[in-house]
mmCIF file of C-alpha atoms in Angstrom:
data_model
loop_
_atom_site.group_PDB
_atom_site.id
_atom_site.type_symbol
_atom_site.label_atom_id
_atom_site.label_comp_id
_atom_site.label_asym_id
_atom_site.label_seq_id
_atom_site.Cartn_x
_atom_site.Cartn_y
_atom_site.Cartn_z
ATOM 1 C CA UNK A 1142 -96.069 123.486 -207.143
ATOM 2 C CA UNK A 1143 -93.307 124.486 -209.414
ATOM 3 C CA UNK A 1144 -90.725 122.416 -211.349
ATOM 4 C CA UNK A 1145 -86.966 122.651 -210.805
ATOM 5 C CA UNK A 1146 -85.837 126.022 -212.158
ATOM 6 C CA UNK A 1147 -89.277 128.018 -212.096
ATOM 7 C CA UNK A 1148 -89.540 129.680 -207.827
ATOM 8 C CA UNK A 1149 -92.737 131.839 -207.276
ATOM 9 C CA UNK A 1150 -92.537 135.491 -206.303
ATOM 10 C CA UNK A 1151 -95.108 137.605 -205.843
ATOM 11 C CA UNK A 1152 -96.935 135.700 -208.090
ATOM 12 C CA UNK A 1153 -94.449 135.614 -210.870
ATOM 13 C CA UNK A 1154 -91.985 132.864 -212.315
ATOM 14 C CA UNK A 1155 -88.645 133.920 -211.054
ATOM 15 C CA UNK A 1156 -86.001 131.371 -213.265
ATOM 16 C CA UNK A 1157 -83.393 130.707 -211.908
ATOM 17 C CA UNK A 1158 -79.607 129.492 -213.505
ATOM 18 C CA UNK A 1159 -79.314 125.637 -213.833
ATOM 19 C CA UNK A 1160 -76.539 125.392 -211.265
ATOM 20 C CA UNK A 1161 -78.353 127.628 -208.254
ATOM 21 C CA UNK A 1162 -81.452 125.474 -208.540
ATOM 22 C CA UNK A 1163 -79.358 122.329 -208.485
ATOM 23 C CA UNK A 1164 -76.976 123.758 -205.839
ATOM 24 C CA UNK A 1165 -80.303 124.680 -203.972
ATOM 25 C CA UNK A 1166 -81.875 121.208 -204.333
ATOM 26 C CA UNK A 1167 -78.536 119.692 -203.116
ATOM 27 C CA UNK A 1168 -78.736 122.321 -200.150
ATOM 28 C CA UNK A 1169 -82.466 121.025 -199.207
ATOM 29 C CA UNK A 1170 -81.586 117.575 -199.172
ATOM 30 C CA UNK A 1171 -78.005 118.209 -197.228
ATOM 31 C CA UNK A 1172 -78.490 120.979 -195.539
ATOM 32 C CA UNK A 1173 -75.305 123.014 -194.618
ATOM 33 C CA UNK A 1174 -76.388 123.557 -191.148
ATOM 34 C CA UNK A 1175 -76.160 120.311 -190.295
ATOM 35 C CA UNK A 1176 -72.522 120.156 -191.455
ATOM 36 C CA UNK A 1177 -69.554 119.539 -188.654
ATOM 37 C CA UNK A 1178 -68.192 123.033 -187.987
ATOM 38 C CA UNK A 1179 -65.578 124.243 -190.541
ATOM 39 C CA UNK A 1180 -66.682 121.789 -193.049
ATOM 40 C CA UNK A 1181 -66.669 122.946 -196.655
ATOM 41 C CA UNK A 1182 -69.781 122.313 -198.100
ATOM 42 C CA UNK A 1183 -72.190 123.994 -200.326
ATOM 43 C CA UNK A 1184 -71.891 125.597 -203.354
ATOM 44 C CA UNK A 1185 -68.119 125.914 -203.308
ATOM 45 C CA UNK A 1186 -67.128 126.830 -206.958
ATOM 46 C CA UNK A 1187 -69.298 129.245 -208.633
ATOM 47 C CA UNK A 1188 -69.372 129.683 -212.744
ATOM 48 C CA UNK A 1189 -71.009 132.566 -214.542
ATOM 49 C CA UNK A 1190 -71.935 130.168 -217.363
ATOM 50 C CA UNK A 1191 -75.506 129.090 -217.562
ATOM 51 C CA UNK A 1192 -77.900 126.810 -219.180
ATOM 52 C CA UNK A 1193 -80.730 127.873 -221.866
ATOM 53 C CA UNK A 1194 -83.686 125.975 -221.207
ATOM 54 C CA UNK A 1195 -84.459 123.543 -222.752
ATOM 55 C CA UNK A 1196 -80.709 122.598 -223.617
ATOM 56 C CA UNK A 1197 -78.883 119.799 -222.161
ATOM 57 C CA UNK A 1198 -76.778 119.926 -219.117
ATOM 58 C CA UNK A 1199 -74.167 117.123 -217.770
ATOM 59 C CA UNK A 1200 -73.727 116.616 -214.180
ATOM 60 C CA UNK A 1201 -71.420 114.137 -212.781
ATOM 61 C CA UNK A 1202 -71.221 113.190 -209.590
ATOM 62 C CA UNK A 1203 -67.715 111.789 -207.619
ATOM 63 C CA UNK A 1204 -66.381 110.702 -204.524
ATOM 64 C CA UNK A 1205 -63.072 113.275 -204.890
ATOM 65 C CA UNK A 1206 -62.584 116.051 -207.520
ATOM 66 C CA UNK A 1207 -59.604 114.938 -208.563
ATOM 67 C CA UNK A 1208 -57.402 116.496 -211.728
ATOM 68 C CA UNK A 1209 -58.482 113.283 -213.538
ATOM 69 C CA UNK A 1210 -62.165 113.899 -213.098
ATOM 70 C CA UNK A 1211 -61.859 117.499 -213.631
ATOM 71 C CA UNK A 1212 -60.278 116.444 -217.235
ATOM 72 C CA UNK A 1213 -63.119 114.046 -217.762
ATOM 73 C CA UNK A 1214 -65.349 116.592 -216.510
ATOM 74 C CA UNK A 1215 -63.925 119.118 -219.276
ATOM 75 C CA UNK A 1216 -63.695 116.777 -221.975
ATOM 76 C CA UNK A 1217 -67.209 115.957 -221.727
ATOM 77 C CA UNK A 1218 -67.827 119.638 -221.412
ATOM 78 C CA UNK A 1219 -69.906 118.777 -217.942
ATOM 79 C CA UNK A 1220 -71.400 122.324 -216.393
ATOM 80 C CA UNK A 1221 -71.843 120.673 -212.833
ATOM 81 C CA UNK A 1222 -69.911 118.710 -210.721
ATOM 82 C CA UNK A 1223 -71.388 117.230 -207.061
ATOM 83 C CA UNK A 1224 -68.622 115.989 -205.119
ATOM 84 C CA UNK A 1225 -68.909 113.878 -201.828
ATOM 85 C CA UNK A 1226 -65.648 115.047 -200.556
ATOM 86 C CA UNK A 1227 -64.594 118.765 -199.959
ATOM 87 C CA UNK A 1228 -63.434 120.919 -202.471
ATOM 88 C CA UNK A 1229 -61.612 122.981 -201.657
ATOM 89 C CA UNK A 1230 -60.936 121.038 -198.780
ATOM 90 C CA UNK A 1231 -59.013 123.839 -196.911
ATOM 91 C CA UNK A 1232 -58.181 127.609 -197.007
ATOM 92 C CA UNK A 1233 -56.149 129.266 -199.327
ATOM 93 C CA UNK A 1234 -54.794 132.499 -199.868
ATOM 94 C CA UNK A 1235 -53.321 132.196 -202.794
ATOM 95 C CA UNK A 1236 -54.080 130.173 -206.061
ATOM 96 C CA UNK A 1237 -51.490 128.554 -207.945
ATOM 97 C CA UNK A 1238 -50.708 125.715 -210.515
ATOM 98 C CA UNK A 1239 -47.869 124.846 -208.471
ATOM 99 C CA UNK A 1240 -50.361 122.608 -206.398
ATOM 100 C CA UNK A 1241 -52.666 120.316 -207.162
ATOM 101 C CA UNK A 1242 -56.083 122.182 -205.259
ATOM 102 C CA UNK A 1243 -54.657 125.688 -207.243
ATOM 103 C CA UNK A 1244 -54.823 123.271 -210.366
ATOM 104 C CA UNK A 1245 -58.422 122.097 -209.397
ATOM 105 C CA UNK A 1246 -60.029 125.501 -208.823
ATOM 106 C CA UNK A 1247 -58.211 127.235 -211.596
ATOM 107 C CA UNK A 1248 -59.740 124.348 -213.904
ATOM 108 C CA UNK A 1249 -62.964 124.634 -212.918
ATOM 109 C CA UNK A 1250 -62.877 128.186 -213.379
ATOM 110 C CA UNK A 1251 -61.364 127.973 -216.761
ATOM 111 C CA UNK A 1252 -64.154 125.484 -217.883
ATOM 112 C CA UNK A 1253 -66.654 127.068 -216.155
ATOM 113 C CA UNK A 1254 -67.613 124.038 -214.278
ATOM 114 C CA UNK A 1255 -69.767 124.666 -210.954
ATOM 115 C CA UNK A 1256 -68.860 122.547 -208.063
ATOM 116 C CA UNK A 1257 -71.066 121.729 -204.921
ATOM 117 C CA UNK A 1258 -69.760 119.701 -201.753
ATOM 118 C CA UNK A 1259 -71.766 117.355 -199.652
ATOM 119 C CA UNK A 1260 -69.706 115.849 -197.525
ATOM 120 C CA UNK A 1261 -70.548 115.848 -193.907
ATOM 121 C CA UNK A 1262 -74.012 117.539 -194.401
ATOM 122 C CA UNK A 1263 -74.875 114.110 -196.540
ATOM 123 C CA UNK A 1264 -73.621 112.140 -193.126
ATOM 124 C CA UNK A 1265 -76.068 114.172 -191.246
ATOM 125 C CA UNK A 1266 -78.961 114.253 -192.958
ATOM 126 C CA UNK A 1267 -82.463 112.146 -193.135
ATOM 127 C CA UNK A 1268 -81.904 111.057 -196.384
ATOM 128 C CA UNK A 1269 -78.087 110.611 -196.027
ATOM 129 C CA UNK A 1270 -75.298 108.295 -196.982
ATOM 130 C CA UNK A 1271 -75.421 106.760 -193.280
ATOM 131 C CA UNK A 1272 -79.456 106.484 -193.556
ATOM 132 C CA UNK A 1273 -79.979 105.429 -196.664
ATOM 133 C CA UNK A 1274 -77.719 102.527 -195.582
ATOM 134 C CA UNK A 1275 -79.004 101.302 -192.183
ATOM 135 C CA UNK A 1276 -82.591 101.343 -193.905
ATOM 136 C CA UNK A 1277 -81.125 99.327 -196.835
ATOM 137 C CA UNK A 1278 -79.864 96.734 -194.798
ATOM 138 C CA UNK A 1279 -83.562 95.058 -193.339
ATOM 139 C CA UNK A 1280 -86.315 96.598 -191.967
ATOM 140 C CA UNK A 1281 -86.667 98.056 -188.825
ATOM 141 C CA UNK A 1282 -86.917 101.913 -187.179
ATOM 142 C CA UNK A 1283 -83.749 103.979 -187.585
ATOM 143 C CA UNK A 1284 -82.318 106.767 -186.123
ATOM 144 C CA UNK A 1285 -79.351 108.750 -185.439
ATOM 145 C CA UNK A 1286 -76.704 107.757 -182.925
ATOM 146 C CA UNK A 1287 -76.358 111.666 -182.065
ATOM 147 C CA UNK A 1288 -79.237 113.616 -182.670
ATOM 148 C CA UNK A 1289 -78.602 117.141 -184.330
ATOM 149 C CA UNK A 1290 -79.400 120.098 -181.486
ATOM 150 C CA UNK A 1291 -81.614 121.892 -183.999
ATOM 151 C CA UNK A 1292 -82.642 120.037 -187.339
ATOM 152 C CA UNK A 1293 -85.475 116.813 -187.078
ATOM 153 C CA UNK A 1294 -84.412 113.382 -188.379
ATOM 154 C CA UNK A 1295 -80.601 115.043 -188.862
ATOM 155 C CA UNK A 1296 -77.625 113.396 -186.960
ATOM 156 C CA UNK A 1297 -74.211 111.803 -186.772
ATOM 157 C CA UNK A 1298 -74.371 108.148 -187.724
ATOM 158 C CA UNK A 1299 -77.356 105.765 -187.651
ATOM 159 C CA UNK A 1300 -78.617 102.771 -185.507
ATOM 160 C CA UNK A 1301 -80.858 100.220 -186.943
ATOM 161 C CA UNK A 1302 -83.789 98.470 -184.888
ATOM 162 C CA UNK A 1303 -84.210 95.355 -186.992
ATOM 163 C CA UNK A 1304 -87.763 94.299 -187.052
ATOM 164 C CA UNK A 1305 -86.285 90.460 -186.305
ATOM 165 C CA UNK A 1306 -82.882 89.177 -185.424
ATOM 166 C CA UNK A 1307 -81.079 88.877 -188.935
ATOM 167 C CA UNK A 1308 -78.193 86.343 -189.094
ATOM 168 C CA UNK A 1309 -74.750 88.144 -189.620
ATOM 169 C CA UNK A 1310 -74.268 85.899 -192.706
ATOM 170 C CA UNK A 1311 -77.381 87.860 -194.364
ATOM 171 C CA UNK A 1312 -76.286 91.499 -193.590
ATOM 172 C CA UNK A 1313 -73.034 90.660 -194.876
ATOM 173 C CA UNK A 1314 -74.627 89.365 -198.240
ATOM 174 C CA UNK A 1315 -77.034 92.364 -198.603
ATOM 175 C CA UNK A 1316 -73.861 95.013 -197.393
ATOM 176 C CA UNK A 1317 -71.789 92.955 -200.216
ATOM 177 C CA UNK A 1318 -74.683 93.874 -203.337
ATOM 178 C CA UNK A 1319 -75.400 97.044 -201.847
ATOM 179 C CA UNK A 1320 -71.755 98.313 -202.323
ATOM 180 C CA UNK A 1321 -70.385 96.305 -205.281
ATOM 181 C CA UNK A 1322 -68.220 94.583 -203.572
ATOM 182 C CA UNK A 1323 -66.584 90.807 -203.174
ATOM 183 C CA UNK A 1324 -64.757 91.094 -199.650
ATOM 184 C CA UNK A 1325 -65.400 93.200 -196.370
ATOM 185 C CA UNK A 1326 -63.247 93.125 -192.925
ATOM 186 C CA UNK A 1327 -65.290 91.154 -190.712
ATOM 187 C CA UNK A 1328 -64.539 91.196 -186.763
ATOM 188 C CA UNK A 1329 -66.210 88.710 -184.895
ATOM 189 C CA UNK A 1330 -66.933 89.201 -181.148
ATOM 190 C CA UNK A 1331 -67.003 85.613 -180.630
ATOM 191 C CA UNK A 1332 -63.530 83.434 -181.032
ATOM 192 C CA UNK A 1333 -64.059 81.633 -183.941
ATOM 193 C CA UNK A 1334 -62.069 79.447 -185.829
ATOM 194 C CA UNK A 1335 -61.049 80.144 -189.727
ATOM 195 C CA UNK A 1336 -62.817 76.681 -190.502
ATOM 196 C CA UNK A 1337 -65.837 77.620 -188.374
ATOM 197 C CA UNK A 1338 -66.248 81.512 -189.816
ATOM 198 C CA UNK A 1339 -68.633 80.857 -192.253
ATOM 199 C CA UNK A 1340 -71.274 78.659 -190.206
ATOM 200 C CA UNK A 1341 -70.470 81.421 -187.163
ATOM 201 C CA UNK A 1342 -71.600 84.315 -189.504
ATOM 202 C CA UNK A 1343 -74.789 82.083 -190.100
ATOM 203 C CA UNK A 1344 -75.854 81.288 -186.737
ATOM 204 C CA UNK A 1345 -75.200 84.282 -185.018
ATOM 205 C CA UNK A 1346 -77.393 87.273 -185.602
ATOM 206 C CA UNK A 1347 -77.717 90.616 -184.717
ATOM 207 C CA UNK A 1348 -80.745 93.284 -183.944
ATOM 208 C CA UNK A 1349 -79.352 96.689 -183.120
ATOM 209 C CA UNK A 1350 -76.654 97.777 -185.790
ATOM 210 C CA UNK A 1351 -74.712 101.100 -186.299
ATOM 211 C CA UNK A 1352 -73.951 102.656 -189.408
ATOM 212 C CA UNK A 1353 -71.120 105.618 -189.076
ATOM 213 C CA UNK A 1354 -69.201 106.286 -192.817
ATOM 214 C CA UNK A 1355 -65.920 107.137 -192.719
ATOM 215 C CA UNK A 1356 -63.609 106.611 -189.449
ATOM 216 C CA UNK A 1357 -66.102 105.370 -186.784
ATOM 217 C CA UNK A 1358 -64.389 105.265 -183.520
ATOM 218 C CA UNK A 1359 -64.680 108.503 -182.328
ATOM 219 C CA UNK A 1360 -68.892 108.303 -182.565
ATOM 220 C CA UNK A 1361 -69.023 104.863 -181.978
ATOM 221 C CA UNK A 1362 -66.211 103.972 -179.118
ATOM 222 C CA UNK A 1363 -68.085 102.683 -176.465
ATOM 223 C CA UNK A 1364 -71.222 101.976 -178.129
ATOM 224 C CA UNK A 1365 -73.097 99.025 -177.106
ATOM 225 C CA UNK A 1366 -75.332 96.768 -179.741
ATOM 226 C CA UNK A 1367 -74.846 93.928 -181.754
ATOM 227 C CA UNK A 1368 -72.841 95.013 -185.185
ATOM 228 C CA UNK A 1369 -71.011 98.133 -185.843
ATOM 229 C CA UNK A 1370 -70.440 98.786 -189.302
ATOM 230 C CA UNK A 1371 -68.049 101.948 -190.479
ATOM 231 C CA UNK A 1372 -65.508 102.143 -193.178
ATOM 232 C CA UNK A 1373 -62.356 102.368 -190.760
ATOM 233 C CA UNK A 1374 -61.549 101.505 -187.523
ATOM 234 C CA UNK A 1375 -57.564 100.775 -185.761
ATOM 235 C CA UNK A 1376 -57.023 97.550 -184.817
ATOM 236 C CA UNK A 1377 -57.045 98.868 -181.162
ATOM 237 C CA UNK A 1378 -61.060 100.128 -181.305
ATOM 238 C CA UNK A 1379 -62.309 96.865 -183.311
ATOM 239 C CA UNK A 1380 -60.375 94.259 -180.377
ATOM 240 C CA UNK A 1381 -62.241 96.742 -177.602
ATOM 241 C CA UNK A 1382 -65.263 96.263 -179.405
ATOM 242 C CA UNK A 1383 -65.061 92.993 -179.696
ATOM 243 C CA UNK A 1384 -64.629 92.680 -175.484
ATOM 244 C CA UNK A 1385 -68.134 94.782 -175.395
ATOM 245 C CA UNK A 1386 -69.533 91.797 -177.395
ATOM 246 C CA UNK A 1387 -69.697 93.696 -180.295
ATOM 247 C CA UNK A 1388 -69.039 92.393 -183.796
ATOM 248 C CA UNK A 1389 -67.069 94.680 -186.294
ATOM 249 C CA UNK A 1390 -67.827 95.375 -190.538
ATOM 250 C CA UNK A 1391 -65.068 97.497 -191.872
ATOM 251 C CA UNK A 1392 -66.369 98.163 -195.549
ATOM 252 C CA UNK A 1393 -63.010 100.546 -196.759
ATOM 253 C CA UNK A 1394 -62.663 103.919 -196.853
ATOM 254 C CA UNK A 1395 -64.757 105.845 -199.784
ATOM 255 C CA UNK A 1396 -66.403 102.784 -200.546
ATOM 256 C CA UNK A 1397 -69.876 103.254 -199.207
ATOM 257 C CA UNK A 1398 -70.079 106.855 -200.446
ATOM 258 C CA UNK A 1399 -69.323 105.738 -203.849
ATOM 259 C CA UNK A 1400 -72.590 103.269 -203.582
ATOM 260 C CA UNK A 1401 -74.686 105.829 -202.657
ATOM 261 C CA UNK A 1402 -73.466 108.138 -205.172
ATOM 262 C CA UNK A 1403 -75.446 105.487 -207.566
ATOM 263 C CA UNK A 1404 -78.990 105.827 -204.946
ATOM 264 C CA UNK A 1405 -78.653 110.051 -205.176
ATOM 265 C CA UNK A 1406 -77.851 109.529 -209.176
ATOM 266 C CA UNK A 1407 -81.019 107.926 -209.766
ATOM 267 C CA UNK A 1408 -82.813 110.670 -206.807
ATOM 268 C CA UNK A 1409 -82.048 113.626 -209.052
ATOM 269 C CA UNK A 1410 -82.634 111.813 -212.132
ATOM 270 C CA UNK A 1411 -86.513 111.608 -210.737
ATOM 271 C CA UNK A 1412 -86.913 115.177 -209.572
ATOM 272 C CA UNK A 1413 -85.082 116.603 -212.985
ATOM 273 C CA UNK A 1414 -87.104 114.885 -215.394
ATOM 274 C CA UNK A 1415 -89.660 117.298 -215.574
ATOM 275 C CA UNK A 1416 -87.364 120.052 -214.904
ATOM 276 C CA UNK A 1417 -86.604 123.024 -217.508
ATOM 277 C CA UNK A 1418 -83.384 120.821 -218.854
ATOM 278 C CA UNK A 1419 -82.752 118.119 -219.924
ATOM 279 C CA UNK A 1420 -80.413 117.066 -217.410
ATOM 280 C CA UNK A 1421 -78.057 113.842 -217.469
ATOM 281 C CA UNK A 1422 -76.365 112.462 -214.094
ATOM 282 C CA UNK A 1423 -73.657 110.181 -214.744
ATOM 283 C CA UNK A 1424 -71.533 108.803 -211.852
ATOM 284 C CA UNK A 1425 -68.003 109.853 -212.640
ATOM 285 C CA UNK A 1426 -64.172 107.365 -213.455
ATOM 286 C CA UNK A 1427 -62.937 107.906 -210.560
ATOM 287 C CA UNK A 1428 -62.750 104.835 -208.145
ATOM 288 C CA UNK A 1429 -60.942 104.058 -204.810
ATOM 289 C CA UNK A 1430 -57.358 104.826 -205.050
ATOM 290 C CA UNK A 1431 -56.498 101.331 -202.836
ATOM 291 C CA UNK A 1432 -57.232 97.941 -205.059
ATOM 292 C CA UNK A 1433 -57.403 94.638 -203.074
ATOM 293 C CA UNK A 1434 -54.660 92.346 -204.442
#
């Protein structure tokens, strides 16, 4: 076998610059064939600087590449940045710092920062943001909700088997610590009243559960099990879930990805410790732009 940075050709040690073989470990784990169709994901922002090995290198990892975490990227003189969301996130023709993307990729560019998307390839994939999550939640066999044409274990969304019926109170508890959160939306299929919600949530309980990050009703209208849980869904999809008997976790937008940000932090940390750097993954500022009040 061969440790991050050192590939074997023809019997020799081919090295390789620190940001391919990170982009390329990225690319294993979230493959970009497994990303929705004109999704930008990948290696997305190239940089002709490199590492020596041996040296240090500073990755940080975000939910959005925003013109704050590019400056805390450049003031801490990072040479990597893995970003959940797309950048760029569309097309351009032209590149100016008139607007804020033109801004972005100039930046990068000018502090030779490399810049690799995940995004929907991470929703996808076996050891995914959607995944990682149903398994986190209690034991049981996952699986997707749509399995990819082409890739094993790859697919949009997950559904949980629980091994035993789990009380809702419980998930709600364990999808509370897993996120770093104090409050989540909770829907109730049953009519419930206020005084009554928190013995409801601990005598009902639920076996098959669906995990879809992001804005779940498209993948998940119509779905039948116990407890859907997504970041966003109108107020029109979680009522007509409710009618299928359905219960309904709405966990905010960005907020899930930004837990599992932590889980793939600590993933590369493990496979880069023996690597030919001396790598540090820190979990970027940058936080959800909506605050509870």
């Amino acid at each position: 076998s061969t440790q991050p940075g050192q590939e074997m050709r023809a019997g020799n040690v081919h090295l390789q610059p620190f940001h391919r073989v990170l982009s390329a470990s990225l690319s294993r784990r979230f493959p970009e064939a497994i990303a929705e169709a004109g999704d930008t994901v990948g290696l997305t922002i190239d940089t002709l600087r490199d590492v020596e090995r041996g040296a240090s290198a500073l990755v940080l990892l975000c939910v959005d590449l925003t013109e704050q975490v590019l400056s805390e990227a450049a003031s801490a003189r990072a040479h990597f940045v893995v970003t959940y969301s797309p950048m760029p996130h569309s097309p351009f023709t032209t590149l100016s710092t008139d607007d804020v993307l033109g801004r972005i990729v100039l930046g990068c560019a000018k502090h030779q920062i490399a810049v690799h998307s995940v995004h929907s390839a991470c929703d996808a994939a076996s050891g995914g943001v959607n995944a990682w999550l149903a398994r986190s939640l209690a034991r049981g066999v996952v699986r997707p909700i749509v399995k990819h044409p082409k890739v094993a274990d790859a697919g949009q969304g997950r559904v949980l088997e629980c091994d035993e019926a789990t009380p809702i109170s419980t998930v709600v508890e364990r999808l509370k610590a897993l996120l770093g959160v104090r409050f989540l939306r909770l829907a109730l299929a049953a009519v419930v009243a206020p005084e009554a919600l928190a013995k409801a949530q601990e005598f009902l309980t639920v076996k098959t559960v669906a995990v879809q990050v992001g804005e779940g009703a498209t993948l998940l209208r119509g779905w039948t099990g116990d407890l859907l849980i997504t970041s966003e869904m109108s107020h029109a999809d979680v009522v007509a879930a409710n009618a299928q008997n359905v219960n309904v976790i709405l966990t905010g937008q960005s907020t899930i990805e930004r837990a599992y940000l932590q889980y793939l932090r600590q993933e590369l940390e493990s496979e880069f410790a023996d690597s030919d750097w001396n790598v540090l993954f820190k979990c970027s500022t940058d936080c959800n732009p909506l605050s509870v009040v």
